[in-house]
Amino acid sequence: MAKIPKRERLTIAIDGPSGAGKSTVSRSLARRLGYIYIDTGAMYRSLALRVQERGISPEDELALNPLALSLHIHFVTEGEQTRVFCEREDITEAIRTPEISRLASSISKQKGVREALVQMQREMGKEGGVVLEGRDIGTVVFPDADVKFYLDAESNERIRRRYDEMVEKGVKVDFKETQEELLQRDHNDTHRIHSPLKRGTDAVFIDSTHRSVEEVVEEMVRIIKERIKS
């Protein structure tokens, strides 16, 4: 399985709702291409963790904005896993709790927060050779990305995946609560004023409901190669 030539340092955007498989697919695609993987959702979670630690209200823009601007986040790939560091602290596990997920959804509505993190994301990906995943990558962060994908799945499948993910990590969760939280996250993401989740008109739609990670990645690689040739 040949990699994309290194001279083609593309910017690849992958958007979609929670539970669609963006993180796993994006990580696998980046590894396949020899690219850097950037999980923009983890950046909002990182900020949420700091907000929680400081007892800041998710509505307090005067406190949120400077905190967002001061964050130093970087990613380290170890095999098939990507570790998230904030101010040199490994917070990979700490940001994957239901509480942090809810808080991240709340603070992501704030315009100042989004502006600060979008600028950080653009700086990380400006040289190309990156796979960025999130909810507004192809529409806001990198509207001129070389290749854009919108990854989705049926809501029941997304709920099941999120529940299984939490259980596998040893987090005590209730299936009904997981369902309610994911549907609420969908509503928040699609109805927020600033950078709502939506499929870009030029994004390739992929339904992952009945497909494996490998199948989705293979289709993406095929599409990327076609774009390079055209």
PDB file of N, CA and C in Angstrom, residues 19 35 37-38 42 58 60-61 68 85 108 110-111 120 128 140 150 168 175 182 184 194 196 207 209 213 229:
ATOM      1  N   GLY A  19     -19.192  10.477  17.470  1.00  0.00           N
ATOM      2  CA  GLY A  19     -19.465   9.052  17.309  1.00  0.00           C
ATOM      3  C   GLY A  19     -19.427   8.547  15.888  1.00  0.00           C
ATOM      4  N   TYR A  35       1.364  11.477   7.559  1.00  0.00           N
ATOM      5  CA  TYR A  35       1.028  12.860   7.870  1.00  0.00           C
ATOM      6  C   TYR A  35       0.914  13.064   9.383  1.00  0.00           C
ATOM      7  N   TYR A  37      -1.337  14.090  12.552  1.00  0.00           N
ATOM      8  CA  TYR A  37      -2.753  14.027  12.917  1.00  0.00           C
ATOM      9  C   TYR A  37      -3.044  15.088  13.974  1.00  0.00           C
ATOM     10  N   ILE A  38      -4.062  15.898  13.730  1.00  0.00           N
ATOM     11  CA  ILE A  38      -4.448  16.946  14.671  1.00  0.00           C
ATOM     12  C   ILE A  38      -5.913  16.770  15.057  1.00  0.00           C
ATOM     13  N   ALA A  42      -9.911  17.589  20.760  1.00  0.00           N
ATOM     14  CA  ALA A  42      -9.101  17.442  21.969  1.00  0.00           C
ATOM     15  C   ALA A  42      -8.626  18.798  22.477  1.00  0.00           C
ATOM     16  N   PRO A  58     -18.568  28.340  32.177  1.00  0.00           N
ATOM     17  CA  PRO A  58     -18.481  28.245  30.715  1.00  0.00           C
ATOM     18  C   PRO A  58     -19.107  29.439  30.004  1.00  0.00           C
ATOM     19  N   ASP A  60     -18.417  32.606  31.168  1.00  0.00           N
ATOM     20  CA  ASP A  60     -17.577  33.749  31.530  1.00  0.00           C
ATOM     21  C   ASP A  60     -16.532  34.022  30.446  1.00  0.00           C
ATOM     22  N   GLU A  61     -16.924  34.784  29.434  1.00  0.00           N
ATOM     23  CA  GLU A  61     -16.024  35.061  28.310  1.00  0.00           C
ATOM     24  C   GLU A  61     -14.773  35.824  28.732  1.00  0.00           C
ATOM     25  N   ALA A  68      -7.916  30.627  26.798  1.00  0.00           N
ATOM     26  CA  ALA A  68      -7.795  29.945  25.504  1.00  0.00           C
ATOM     27  C   ALA A  68      -6.554  30.420  24.755  1.00  0.00           C
ATOM     28  N   PHE A  85      -0.924  16.654  25.083  1.00  0.00           N
ATOM     29  CA  PHE A  85      -0.189  17.346  26.134  1.00  0.00           C
ATOM     30  C   PHE A  85      -0.609  18.808  26.187  1.00  0.00           C
ATOM     31  N   SER A 108     -17.376  25.738  23.647  1.00  0.00           N
ATOM     32  CA  SER A 108     -17.136  25.878  22.205  1.00  0.00           C
ATOM     33  C   SER A 108     -18.118  26.849  21.554  1.00  0.00           C
ATOM     34  N   GLN A 110     -18.594  29.833  22.621  1.00  0.00           N
ATOM     35  CA  GLN A 110     -18.080  31.186  22.816  1.00  0.00           C
ATOM     36  C   GLN A 110     -17.206  31.624  21.642  1.00  0.00           C
ATOM     37  N   LYS A 111     -17.528  32.773  21.081  1.00  0.00           N
ATOM     38  CA  LYS A 111     -16.820  33.265  19.898  1.00  0.00           C
ATOM     39  C   LYS A 111     -15.321  33.432  20.137  1.00  0.00           C
ATOM     40  N   MET A 120      -4.934  28.732  16.472  1.00  0.00           N
ATOM     41  CA  MET A 120      -3.942  27.738  16.867  1.00  0.00           C
ATOM     42  C   MET A 120      -3.930  26.574  15.877  1.00  0.00           C
ATOM     43  N   GLY A 128       0.876  22.098   5.679  1.00  0.00           N
ATOM     44  CA  GLY A 128       0.345  20.937   4.972  1.00  0.00           C
ATOM     45  C   GLY A 128       0.886  19.643   5.552  1.00  0.00           C
ATOM     46  N   VAL A 140     -14.553  26.301   8.206  1.00  0.00           N
ATOM     47  CA  VAL A 140     -14.043  27.499   8.881  1.00  0.00           C
ATOM     48  C   VAL A 140     -12.521  27.508   9.019  1.00  0.00           C
ATOM     49  N   TYR A 150     -16.729  14.527   4.936  1.00  0.00           N
ATOM     50  CA  TYR A 150     -17.727  14.645   6.001  1.00  0.00           C
ATOM     51  C   TYR A 150     -18.123  13.224   6.362  1.00  0.00           C
ATOM     52  N   GLU A 168     -15.056   0.650  27.453  1.00  0.00           N
ATOM     53  CA  GLU A 168     -13.715   0.110  27.215  1.00  0.00           C
ATOM     54  C   GLU A 168     -12.655   0.868  28.011  1.00  0.00           C
ATOM     55  N   PHE A 175     -26.306   3.714  29.362  1.00  0.00           N
ATOM     56  CA  PHE A 175     -26.582   3.808  27.926  1.00  0.00           C
ATOM     57  C   PHE A 175     -27.568   4.932  27.620  1.00  0.00           C
ATOM     58  N   LEU A 182     -25.271  12.468  23.648  1.00  0.00           N
ATOM     59  CA  LEU A 182     -24.853  12.564  22.250  1.00  0.00           C
ATOM     60  C   LEU A 182     -25.858  13.364  21.430  1.00  0.00           C
ATOM     61  N   GLN A 184     -27.860  15.636  22.563  1.00  0.00           N
ATOM     62  CA  GLN A 184     -27.745  17.035  22.983  1.00  0.00           C
ATOM     63  C   GLN A 184     -26.526  17.676  22.345  1.00  0.00           C
ATOM     64  N   HIS A 194     -21.709  30.422  16.323  1.00  0.00           N
ATOM     65  CA  HIS A 194     -20.380  30.522  15.734  1.00  0.00           C
ATOM     66  C   HIS A 194     -19.876  29.157  15.264  1.00  0.00           C
ATOM     67  N   PRO A 196     -21.112  26.555  13.319  1.00  0.00           N
ATOM     68  CA  PRO A 196     -21.909  25.348  13.559  1.00  0.00           C
ATOM     69  C   PRO A 196     -21.442  24.188  12.690  1.00  0.00           C
ATOM     70  N   ASP A 207     -20.597   7.565   4.689  1.00  0.00           N
ATOM     71  CA  ASP A 207     -21.414   6.965   5.744  1.00  0.00           C
ATOM     72  C   ASP A 207     -20.658   5.760   6.299  1.00  0.00           C
ATOM     73  N   THR A 209     -21.653   3.853   8.866  1.00  0.00           N
ATOM     74  CA  THR A 209     -22.534   3.011   9.684  1.00  0.00           C
ATOM     75  C   THR A 209     -22.205   1.530   9.575  1.00  0.00           C
ATOM     76  N   VAL A 213     -13.247   0.613   9.848  1.00  0.00           N
ATOM     77  CA  VAL A 213     -12.290   1.715   9.749  1.00  0.00           C
ATOM     78  C   VAL A 213     -11.431   1.546   8.504  1.00  0.00           C
ATOM     79  N   LYS A 229      -4.027  13.337  -8.933  1.00  0.00           N
ATOM     80  CA  LYS A 229      -3.864  13.110 -10.373  1.00  0.00           C
ATOM     81  C   LYS A 229      -4.581  14.162 -11.205  1.00  0.00           C
TER      82      LYS A 229
END
